[in-house]
mmCIF file of C-alpha atoms in Angstrom:
data_model
loop_
_atom_site.group_PDB
_atom_site.id
_atom_site.type_symbol
_atom_site.label_atom_id
_atom_site.label_comp_id
_atom_site.label_asym_id
_atom_site.label_seq_id
_atom_site.Cartn_x
_atom_site.Cartn_y
_atom_site.Cartn_z
ATOM 1 C CA MET A 1394 -40.484 5.856 15.933
ATOM 2 C CA THR A 1395 -37.479 7.987 14.208
ATOM 3 C CA HIS A 1396 -37.458 12.014 13.813
ATOM 4 C CA ARG A 1397 -37.139 10.955 10.215
ATOM 5 C CA ARG A 1398 -40.267 9.559 10.358
ATOM 6 C CA ALA A 1399 -42.026 11.559 12.293
ATOM 7 C CA VAL A 1400 -40.846 14.522 9.811
ATOM 8 C CA ALA A 1401 -41.918 12.315 6.668
ATOM 9 C CA LEU A 1402 -45.783 11.869 8.862
ATOM 10 C CA MET A 1403 -45.281 15.885 9.272
ATOM 11 C CA LEU A 1404 -45.168 16.908 5.645
ATOM 12 C CA LEU A 1405 -48.589 14.250 4.881
ATOM 13 C CA VAL A 1406 -50.081 16.127 7.142
ATOM 14 C CA THR A 1407 -49.117 20.141 6.209
ATOM 15 C CA LEU A 1408 -50.074 17.616 2.528
ATOM 16 C CA LEU A 1409 -53.502 16.904 4.309
ATOM 17 C CA TRP A 1410 -53.993 20.558 6.153
ATOM 18 C CA SER A 1411 -52.912 22.202 2.153
ATOM 19 C CA THR A 1412 -56.641 20.891 0.823
ATOM 20 C CA ALA A 1413 -58.649 23.721 2.192
ATOM 21 C CA GLY A 1414 -58.463 26.520 -0.554
ATOM 22 C CA VAL A 1415 -58.312 24.736 -3.617
ATOM 23 C CA VAL A 1416 -61.735 22.129 -2.752
ATOM 24 C CA ALA A 1417 -63.510 25.214 -1.324
ATOM 25 C CA ARG A 1418 -63.180 26.733 -4.984
ATOM 26 C CA GLN A 1419 -65.683 24.491 -6.482
ATOM 27 C CA LEU A 1420 -68.343 24.242 -4.545
ATOM 28 C CA GLU A 1421 -71.211 25.491 -5.615
ATOM 29 C CA ALA A 1422 -73.129 26.807 -3.171
ATOM 30 C CA ALA A 1423 -72.328 26.950 0.892
ATOM 31 C CA ARG A 1424 -70.805 30.181 1.911
ATOM 32 C CA GLY A 1425 -69.135 31.350 4.881
ATOM 33 C CA PHE A 1426 -70.299 30.427 7.977
ATOM 34 C CA GLU A 1427 -71.559 27.120 6.582
ATOM 35 C CA LEU A 1428 -68.798 26.219 5.120
ATOM 36 C CA THR A 1429 -67.413 25.562 8.245
ATOM 37 C CA PHE A 1430 -70.522 24.305 9.974
ATOM 38 C CA TRP A 1431 -69.678 21.112 7.351
ATOM 39 C CA ARG A 1432 -66.393 21.091 7.585
ATOM 40 C CA SER A 1433 -66.599 21.268 11.514
ATOM 41 C CA GLY A 1434 -69.368 19.012 11.363
ATOM 42 C CA PHE A 1435 -68.127 16.058 10.049
ATOM 43 C CA ASN A 1436 -65.364 16.105 10.966
ATOM 44 C CA ALA A 1437 -66.927 15.775 14.537
ATOM 45 C CA LEU A 1438 -68.140 13.249 13.113
ATOM 46 C CA ALA A 1439 -65.318 11.175 11.501
ATOM 47 C CA LEU A 1440 -63.309 11.807 15.074
ATOM 48 C CA ALA A 1441 -66.609 10.212 17.181
ATOM 49 C CA LEU A 1442 -65.975 6.843 15.150
ATOM 50 C CA ALA A 1443 -62.857 6.714 15.408
ATOM 51 C CA LEU A 1444 -62.707 6.909 18.590
ATOM 52 C CA ARG A 1445 -64.873 5.200 19.958
ATOM 53 C CA TRP A 1446 -62.983 2.494 18.073
ATOM 54 C CA MET A 1447 -60.538 3.229 19.921
ATOM 55 C CA ARG A 1448 -61.363 3.198 22.826
ATOM 56 C CA GLY A 1449 -63.979 1.962 23.343
ATOM 57 C CA PRO A 1450 -67.568 3.173 25.146
ATOM 58 C CA GLN A 1451 -65.433 5.246 27.910
ATOM 59 C CA LEU A 1452 -64.798 7.156 25.421
ATOM 60 C CA TRP A 1453 -67.279 9.369 26.283
ATOM 61 C CA ALA A 1454 -67.145 8.774 29.866
ATOM 62 C CA GLN A 1455 -63.594 10.371 29.446
ATOM 63 C CA LEU A 1456 -64.804 14.349 27.670
ATOM 64 C CA ARG A 1457 -66.396 14.388 30.485
ATOM 65 C CA GLN A 1458 -63.644 13.038 32.999
ATOM 66 C CA ALA A 1459 -60.963 14.707 31.079
ATOM 67 C CA PRO A 1460 -58.124 17.154 32.568
ATOM 68 C CA ARG A 1461 -58.043 20.734 31.950
ATOM 69 C CA LEU A 1462 -54.649 20.626 29.430
ATOM 70 C CA VAL A 1463 -57.345 18.079 27.147
ATOM 71 C CA TRP A 1464 -60.422 20.988 27.448
ATOM 72 C CA LEU A 1465 -57.302 23.638 27.234
ATOM 73 C CA SER A 1466 -56.319 21.542 23.627
ATOM 74 C CA GLY A 1467 -59.884 21.463 22.391
ATOM 75 C CA VAL A 1468 -60.601 24.929 22.920
ATOM 76 C CA CYS A 1469 -57.387 25.959 20.810
ATOM 77 C CA TRP A 1470 -58.492 23.350 18.290
ATOM 78 C CA ALA A 1471 -62.567 25.158 17.837
ATOM 79 C CA VAL A 1472 -60.701 28.073 17.217
ATOM 80 C CA MET A 1473 -57.710 27.184 14.745
ATOM 81 C CA PHE A 1474 -60.783 25.119 13.239
ATOM 82 C CA THR A 1475 -63.478 28.468 13.042
ATOM 83 C CA ALA A 1476 -60.785 31.148 12.295
ATOM 84 C CA PHE A 1477 -59.925 29.386 9.519
ATOM 85 C CA MET A 1478 -62.510 28.921 7.291
ATOM 86 C CA VAL A 1479 -64.443 32.620 8.849
ATOM 87 C CA ALA A 1480 -60.374 34.915 7.724
ATOM 88 C CA LEU A 1481 -61.492 33.374 3.831
ATOM 89 C CA SER A 1482 -64.811 34.285 3.435
ATOM 90 C CA LEU A 1483 -63.935 38.193 4.838
ATOM 91 C CA THR A 1484 -60.590 38.023 3.126
ATOM 92 C CA SER A 1485 -58.307 37.083 1.318
ATOM 93 C CA VAL A 1486 -56.337 33.188 1.430
ATOM 94 C CA ALA A 1487 -53.064 36.264 0.700
ATOM 95 C CA ASN A 1488 -53.938 37.913 4.239
ATOM 96 C CA VAL A 1489 -54.883 34.870 6.748
ATOM 97 C CA LEU A 1490 -52.158 33.099 5.771
ATOM 98 C CA VAL A 1491 -49.159 35.712 5.586
ATOM 99 C CA THR A 1492 -51.294 36.710 10.179
ATOM 100 C CA MET A 1493 -50.992 32.115 9.862
ATOM 101 C CA ALA A 1494 -46.736 32.978 9.478
ATOM 102 C CA LEU A 1495 -46.764 34.636 12.352
ATOM 103 C CA GLY A 1496 -47.496 30.904 14.073
ATOM 104 C CA PRO A 1497 -43.241 29.092 14.259
ATOM 105 C CA LEU A 1498 -42.348 32.617 15.774
ATOM 106 C CA LEU A 1499 -45.348 33.033 18.436
ATOM 107 C CA THR A 1500 -44.797 28.802 19.185
ATOM 108 C CA ALA A 1501 -41.618 29.650 20.203
ATOM 109 C CA LEU A 1502 -41.042 32.214 22.485
ATOM 110 C CA LEU A 1503 -43.797 31.063 23.594
ATOM 111 C CA SER A 1504 -42.762 27.639 23.952
ATOM 112 C CA ARG A 1505 -39.372 29.647 25.477
ATOM 113 C CA VAL A 1506 -40.858 32.000 28.006
ATOM 114 C CA VAL A 1507 -43.811 28.974 29.556
ATOM 115 C CA LEU A 1508 -41.827 25.200 28.830
ATOM 116 C CA ARG A 1509 -38.301 26.854 29.173
ATOM 117 C CA HIS A 1510 -37.592 25.834 26.596
ATOM 118 C CA HIS A 1511 -34.226 26.417 24.898
ATOM 119 C CA LEU A 1512 -34.485 26.819 21.196
ATOM 120 C CA PRO A 1513 -31.159 26.150 18.581
ATOM 121 C CA LEU A 1514 -30.108 28.970 16.449
ATOM 122 C CA ARG A 1515 -30.776 27.148 13.502
ATOM 123 C CA THR A 1516 -34.254 27.095 14.897
ATOM 124 C CA TRP A 1517 -34.863 31.052 14.877
ATOM 125 C CA LEU A 1518 -32.823 31.313 12.551
ATOM 126 C CA ALA A 1519 -35.128 28.523 9.238
ATOM 127 C CA ILE A 1520 -38.550 30.629 11.490
ATOM 128 C CA LEU A 1521 -37.228 34.829 9.999
ATOM 129 C CA VAL A 1522 -36.374 33.728 6.453
ATOM 130 C CA ALA A 1523 -39.479 31.286 6.484
ATOM 131 C CA SER A 1524 -41.744 33.905 7.763
ATOM 132 C CA ILE A 1525 -40.127 36.558 5.441
ATOM 133 C CA GLY A 1526 -40.353 34.675 2.644
ATOM 134 C CA ILE A 1527 -44.638 34.869 2.886
ATOM 135 C CA ALA A 1528 -44.633 38.477 3.624
ATOM 136 C CA TRP A 1529 -42.372 38.498 0.358
ATOM 137 C CA MET A 1530 -45.560 37.103 -1.664
ATOM 138 C CA PHE A 1531 -48.173 38.731 0.512
ATOM 139 C CA GLY A 1532 -46.402 41.984 -0.663
ATOM 140 C CA HIS A 1533 -45.589 41.347 -3.789
ATOM 141 C CA GLU A 1534 -48.992 39.979 -3.989
ATOM 142 C CA MET A 1535 -51.422 43.734 -1.812
ATOM 143 C CA ALA A 1536 -48.960 45.859 -4.219
ATOM 144 C CA GLY A 1537 -50.138 43.816 -7.003
ATOM 145 C CA GLN A 1538 -53.506 43.870 -6.354
ATOM 146 C CA GLY A 1539 -54.536 47.424 -4.504
ATOM 147 C CA ALA A 1540 -54.154 47.787 -0.192
ATOM 148 C CA SER A 1541 -58.837 47.653 -0.335
ATOM 149 C CA ALA A 1542 -57.936 44.079 -1.173
ATOM 150 C CA ALA A 1543 -56.649 43.738 2.799
ATOM 151 C CA SER A 1544 -59.919 43.000 5.332
ATOM 152 C CA GLY A 1545 -58.586 44.440 8.935
ATOM 153 C CA LEU A 1546 -61.577 41.717 10.780
ATOM 154 C CA GLY A 1547 -60.367 38.481 8.292
ATOM 155 C CA ILE A 1548 -57.444 39.992 9.928
ATOM 156 C CA ALA A 1549 -58.444 39.814 12.991
ATOM 157 C CA VAL A 1550 -59.844 36.178 12.980
ATOM 158 C CA ALA A 1551 -56.954 34.939 11.558
ATOM 159 C CA LEU A 1552 -54.426 35.160 14.480
ATOM 160 C CA GLY A 1553 -56.839 33.759 16.126
ATOM 161 C CA VAL A 1554 -55.253 30.706 14.301
ATOM 162 C CA PRO A 1555 -51.087 31.547 15.255
ATOM 163 C CA ILE A 1556 -52.188 31.865 18.084
ATOM 164 C CA ALA A 1557 -54.005 28.912 19.687
ATOM 165 C CA ALA A 1558 -51.708 27.341 17.372
ATOM 166 C CA ALA A 1559 -48.714 28.450 19.331
ATOM 167 C CA VAL A 1560 -51.098 27.614 22.546
ATOM 168 C CA ASN A 1561 -51.933 24.281 21.323
ATOM 169 C CA TRP A 1562 -48.268 22.802 20.375
ATOM 170 C CA SER A 1563 -46.549 24.074 23.611
ATOM 171 C CA VAL A 1564 -49.459 21.846 25.421
ATOM 172 C CA LEU A 1565 -49.474 19.540 23.238
ATOM 173 C CA GLN A 1566 -45.362 19.252 23.774
ATOM 174 C CA HIS A 1567 -45.475 19.584 27.952
ATOM 175 C CA VAL A 1568 -48.066 16.092 27.297
ATOM 176 C CA GLY A 1569 -46.077 14.317 25.193
ATOM 177 C CA HIS A 1570 -43.475 15.051 26.436
ATOM 178 C CA GLY A 1571 -43.493 14.711 30.257
ATOM 179 C CA ASP A 1572 -43.564 10.826 32.177
ATOM 180 C CA ALA A 1573 -45.890 8.826 29.495
ATOM 181 C CA ALA A 1574 -47.284 7.204 32.719
ATOM 182 C CA GLN A 1575 -48.904 10.668 34.215
ATOM 183 C CA ALA A 1576 -49.849 12.416 30.401
ATOM 184 C CA PRO A 1577 -53.415 12.871 29.865
ATOM 185 C CA ASP A 1578 -54.867 11.324 26.499
ATOM 186 C CA MET A 1579 -54.958 13.934 23.921
ATOM 187 C CA LEU A 1580 -56.720 12.794 21.412
ATOM 188 C CA PRO A 1581 -60.613 13.324 22.464
ATOM 189 C CA ALA A 1582 -58.983 17.031 22.250
ATOM 190 C CA VAL A 1583 -59.537 16.995 18.597
ATOM 191 C CA LEU A 1584 -63.544 15.688 18.942
ATOM 192 C CA ILE A 1585 -63.487 18.588 21.651
ATOM 193 C CA GLY A 1586 -62.989 21.530 19.140
ATOM 194 C CA ALA A 1587 -64.176 19.934 16.922
ATOM 195 C CA LEU A 1588 -67.896 19.285 19.110
ATOM 196 C CA ILE A 1589 -67.079 24.010 19.338
ATOM 197 C CA SER A 1590 -67.174 24.443 16.064
ATOM 198 C CA THR A 1591 -70.116 23.209 15.201
ATOM 199 C CA LEU A 1592 -72.503 24.376 17.288
ATOM 200 C CA THR A 1593 -70.961 27.251 18.020
ATOM 201 C CA VAL A 1594 -71.399 27.986 13.813
ATOM 202 C CA LEU A 1595 -74.438 26.710 13.616
ATOM 203 C CA PRO A 1596 -76.737 29.552 14.131
ATOM 204 C CA LEU A 1597 -74.948 32.023 11.991
ATOM 205 C CA ALA A 1598 -74.679 29.152 9.161
ATOM 206 C CA TRP A 1599 -78.432 28.824 9.548
ATOM 207 C CA PRO A 1600 -80.297 28.438 7.138
ATOM 208 C CA LEU A 1601 -77.871 26.062 5.289
ATOM 209 C CA GLN A 1602 -77.549 26.037 1.638
ATOM 210 C CA ALA A 1603 -74.881 23.174 0.451
ATOM 211 C CA SER A 1604 -76.024 20.966 -2.221
ATOM 212 C CA PRO A 1605 -75.862 17.501 -2.282
ATOM 213 C CA HIS A 1606 -72.602 17.879 -4.317
ATOM 214 C CA ASP A 1607 -70.882 20.632 -1.374
ATOM 215 C CA LEU A 1608 -71.591 17.495 1.447
ATOM 216 C CA VAL A 1609 -69.455 15.348 -0.688
ATOM 217 C CA LEU A 1610 -67.187 18.066 -0.252
ATOM 218 C CA LEU A 1611 -66.801 19.040 2.591
ATOM 219 C CA ALA A 1612 -67.422 15.923 4.111
ATOM 220 C CA GLY A 1613 -63.808 14.720 2.386
ATOM 221 C CA LEU A 1614 -62.351 18.643 4.136
ATOM 222 C CA GLY A 1615 -63.661 17.477 7.508
ATOM 223 C CA VAL A 1616 -62.816 13.793 7.178
ATOM 224 C CA PHE A 1617 -59.289 13.589 5.429
ATOM 225 C CA GLN A 1618 -58.288 17.698 5.005
ATOM 226 C CA LEU A 1619 -58.462 18.220 9.310
ATOM 227 C CA ALA A 1620 -59.994 14.166 11.655
ATOM 228 C CA LEU A 1621 -56.840 11.990 9.909
ATOM 229 C CA PRO A 1622 -54.337 15.164 10.161
ATOM 230 C CA CYS A 1623 -54.998 15.884 12.799
ATOM 231 C CA LEU A 1624 -54.746 12.915 14.346
ATOM 232 C CA LEU A 1625 -52.115 12.520 13.185
ATOM 233 C CA VAL A 1626 -49.954 16.227 14.623
ATOM 234 C CA VAL A 1627 -50.955 14.938 18.235
ATOM 235 C CA ARG A 1628 -49.149 11.638 18.371
ATOM 236 C CA LEU A 1629 -46.005 13.550 16.204
ATOM 237 C CA SER A 1630 -46.506 15.828 18.973
ATOM 238 C CA ARG A 1631 -44.277 13.317 21.342
ATOM 239 C CA VAL A 1632 -41.857 13.135 18.912
ATOM 240 C CA LEU A 1633 -41.870 16.805 17.185
ATOM 241 C CA ALA A 1634 -40.663 19.931 19.241
ATOM 242 C CA GLY A 1635 -44.237 22.491 19.170
ATOM 243 C CA PRO A 1636 -41.873 25.069 16.645
ATOM 244 C CA GLU A 1637 -40.751 22.222 14.661
ATOM 245 C CA ILE A 1638 -44.587 21.370 14.192
ATOM 246 C CA SER A 1639 -45.154 24.696 13.731
ATOM 247 C CA LEU A 1640 -42.181 25.108 11.270
ATOM 248 C CA LEU A 1641 -42.907 22.488 8.904
ATOM 249 C CA GLY A 1642 -46.626 23.464 8.929
ATOM 250 C CA GLN A 1643 -45.501 26.420 6.768
ATOM 251 C CA LEU A 1644 -45.649 23.914 3.559
ATOM 252 C CA GLU A 1645 -49.624 24.065 3.941
ATOM 253 C CA VAL A 1646 -48.977 28.008 2.014
ATOM 254 C CA ILE A 1647 -46.256 26.189 -0.803
ATOM 255 C CA PHE A 1648 -48.484 23.205 -0.789
ATOM 256 C CA GLY A 1649 -52.207 25.764 -0.918
ATOM 257 C CA VAL A 1650 -50.297 27.486 -4.053
ATOM 258 C CA LEU A 1651 -49.536 23.549 -5.647
ATOM 259 C CA TRP A 1652 -52.904 22.577 -5.657
ATOM 260 C CA ALA A 1653 -54.166 25.667 -6.643
ATOM 261 C CA TRP A 1654 -51.605 25.340 -9.930
ATOM 262 C CA LEU A 1655 -52.851 21.521 -10.788
ATOM 263 C CA TRP A 1656 -56.210 22.035 -10.303
ATOM 264 C CA ALA A 1657 -58.143 25.661 -11.379
ATOM 265 C CA ALA A 1658 -55.527 27.243 -13.720
ATOM 266 C CA GLU A 1659 -54.063 29.493 -11.111
ATOM 267 C CA VAL A 1660 -50.959 29.756 -11.572
ATOM 268 C CA PRO A 1661 -48.136 31.108 -9.572
ATOM 269 C CA SER A 1662 -47.044 34.405 -9.946
ATOM 270 C CA THR A 1663 -42.847 34.943 -9.086
ATOM 271 C CA ALA A 1664 -42.948 36.559 -5.919
ATOM 272 C CA ALA A 1665 -44.833 33.708 -5.010
ATOM 273 C CA LEU A 1666 -42.047 30.904 -6.597
ATOM 274 C CA TRP A 1667 -39.739 33.073 -4.378
ATOM 275 C CA GLY A 1668 -41.622 33.194 -1.441
ATOM 276 C CA GLY A 1669 -41.550 29.710 -1.941
ATOM 277 C CA ALA A 1670 -38.188 29.166 -2.011
ATOM 278 C CA MET A 1671 -37.593 30.785 1.258
ATOM 279 C CA VAL A 1672 -39.971 28.807 3.033
ATOM 280 C CA LEU A 1673 -38.452 25.665 1.593
ATOM 281 C CA SER A 1674 -35.176 26.188 1.856
ATOM 282 C CA ALA A 1675 -34.837 27.402 6.055
ATOM 283 C CA LEU A 1676 -37.882 24.003 6.004
ATOM 284 C CA ILE A 1677 -34.362 21.615 4.702
ATOM 285 C CA VAL A 1678 -31.548 23.199 6.070
ATOM 286 C CA ASN A 1679 -32.945 23.322 9.757
ATOM 287 C CA GLU A 1680 -33.839 19.592 8.632
ATOM 288 C CA LEU A 1681 -30.463 18.518 7.740
ATOM 289 C CA LEU A 1682 -28.982 20.261 10.663
ATOM 290 C CA ALA A 1683 -31.443 18.034 12.500
ATOM 291 C CA TRP A 1684 -30.702 14.861 11.375
ATOM 292 C CA HIS A 1685 -26.878 16.532 10.832
ATOM 293 C CA GLN A 1686 -26.802 16.888 14.906
ATOM 294 C CA GLY A 1687 -28.377 12.669 15.788
ATOM 295 C CA LEU A 1688 -32.219 13.569 15.778
ATOM 296 C CA GLY A 1689 -32.533 11.438 12.431
ATOM 297 C CA LYS A 1690 -30.735 7.811 14.287
ATOM 298 C CA PRO A 1691 -32.325 5.813 14.761
ATOM 299 C CA PRO A 1692 -34.063 4.461 18.418
ATOM 300 C CA GLN A 1693 -31.486 1.676 19.576
ATOM 301 C CA GLU A 1694 -29.120 4.853 18.947
ATOM 302 C CA GLN A 1695 -30.859 7.365 20.657
ATOM 303 C CA ALA A 1696 -31.099 5.792 24.571
ATOM 304 C CA GLN A 1697 -29.664 8.892 26.032
ATOM 305 C CA GLN A 1698 -33.026 11.344 23.410
ATOM 306 C CA PRO A 1699 -36.047 9.604 25.003
ATOM 307 C CA SER A 1700 -38.473 12.150 25.297
ATOM 308 C CA ARG A 1701 -37.905 12.498 21.627
ATOM 309 C CA ARG A 1702 -38.155 9.364 20.789
ATOM 310 C CA GLU A 1703 -41.607 8.311 23.284
ATOM 311 C CA VAL A 1704 -44.732 7.336 21.407
#
C-alpha cells in the first residue's frame, strides 16, 4: 500500500468518525450513558461477526491468549469509545473537540519520548497550526456563549480521548513497524475495547429508554462510525506514523461541522470557517511535503522503506 492510498483511506476513516454528532442530534430518547452503551454494543456485535469471519473459530481463544499490547490497545479503544460520548453529554461539542485537538501533540510527544522516533519539522508545524485553528474556533464559540457553557467535568472526561489515542497510536505504530512475523494481531483489540466499553456503562445506562428509531441510528453508528473505520485504522497504522494518523484525524472537526451544516441546518460561524481553513491548510501542506519527499512513491520505488509499505 502506498502512502497516498493510506492517506486517502484515512480520510475515509475520519469522514465516518465525524458522523457521530449529527446522528446523535436525531435521537428521540437515548441520552448520556445509554447512547454510549448502544453504540459500543452494536460496535462489539459488528466486530465480533467480522472478526469471526476473518479469524474463524479460534477468535475467542486468541482473545483469551492475547498478549499485553493487544489488551493495552483494547483498553485505549474502550476509553476513546466511552469518554467521547460521555463528554458530549456533559459539555458542549466545542469543548470536547478542542480538548481532542491535543491528540496530535500528545501522540507526537509520546512517539518521540517512548519510541525515539524522529519527527520532521513539517509535522511539528502542522500540529501547531492545526491546534491553533481549533483553539480559534473554540475561543470565539466561548466568547459568544459565555463562560457558563464550559463544564469542568466534561472537559476532564474528554481529556481521556486524546490521552488514550496517543497511547493507542504509539502502540499500533510500534507493532505495525516492527517485525511482521513476530507482531501480534491487533485487530481483536478493537473488539476488546468495544466489549469493555459496553459492559462498563451498562449499569449507568439502566433503565434503557431508546426507541426503535434510536436503535436504528445507534446501530448505524456502531457499525459504520466505529467498527469499520477502527478496523481500517489498525491496518493503516502499518503504513502511516502515529502522529500522522492523529493529525489527519483532526479532519473529524471539519467534517463534523459540514455534516451539521448540511443535515442539521447549523450554519458554521465565520470563526469556524477561518479555524477550519487553518486546519485544512496544515494538513494539505504536510501531506504535499511528505509526498514530495518520496513517501507517496509506488511500492517498487520504496525498496528502502519497508516499514511504510508493509500491510
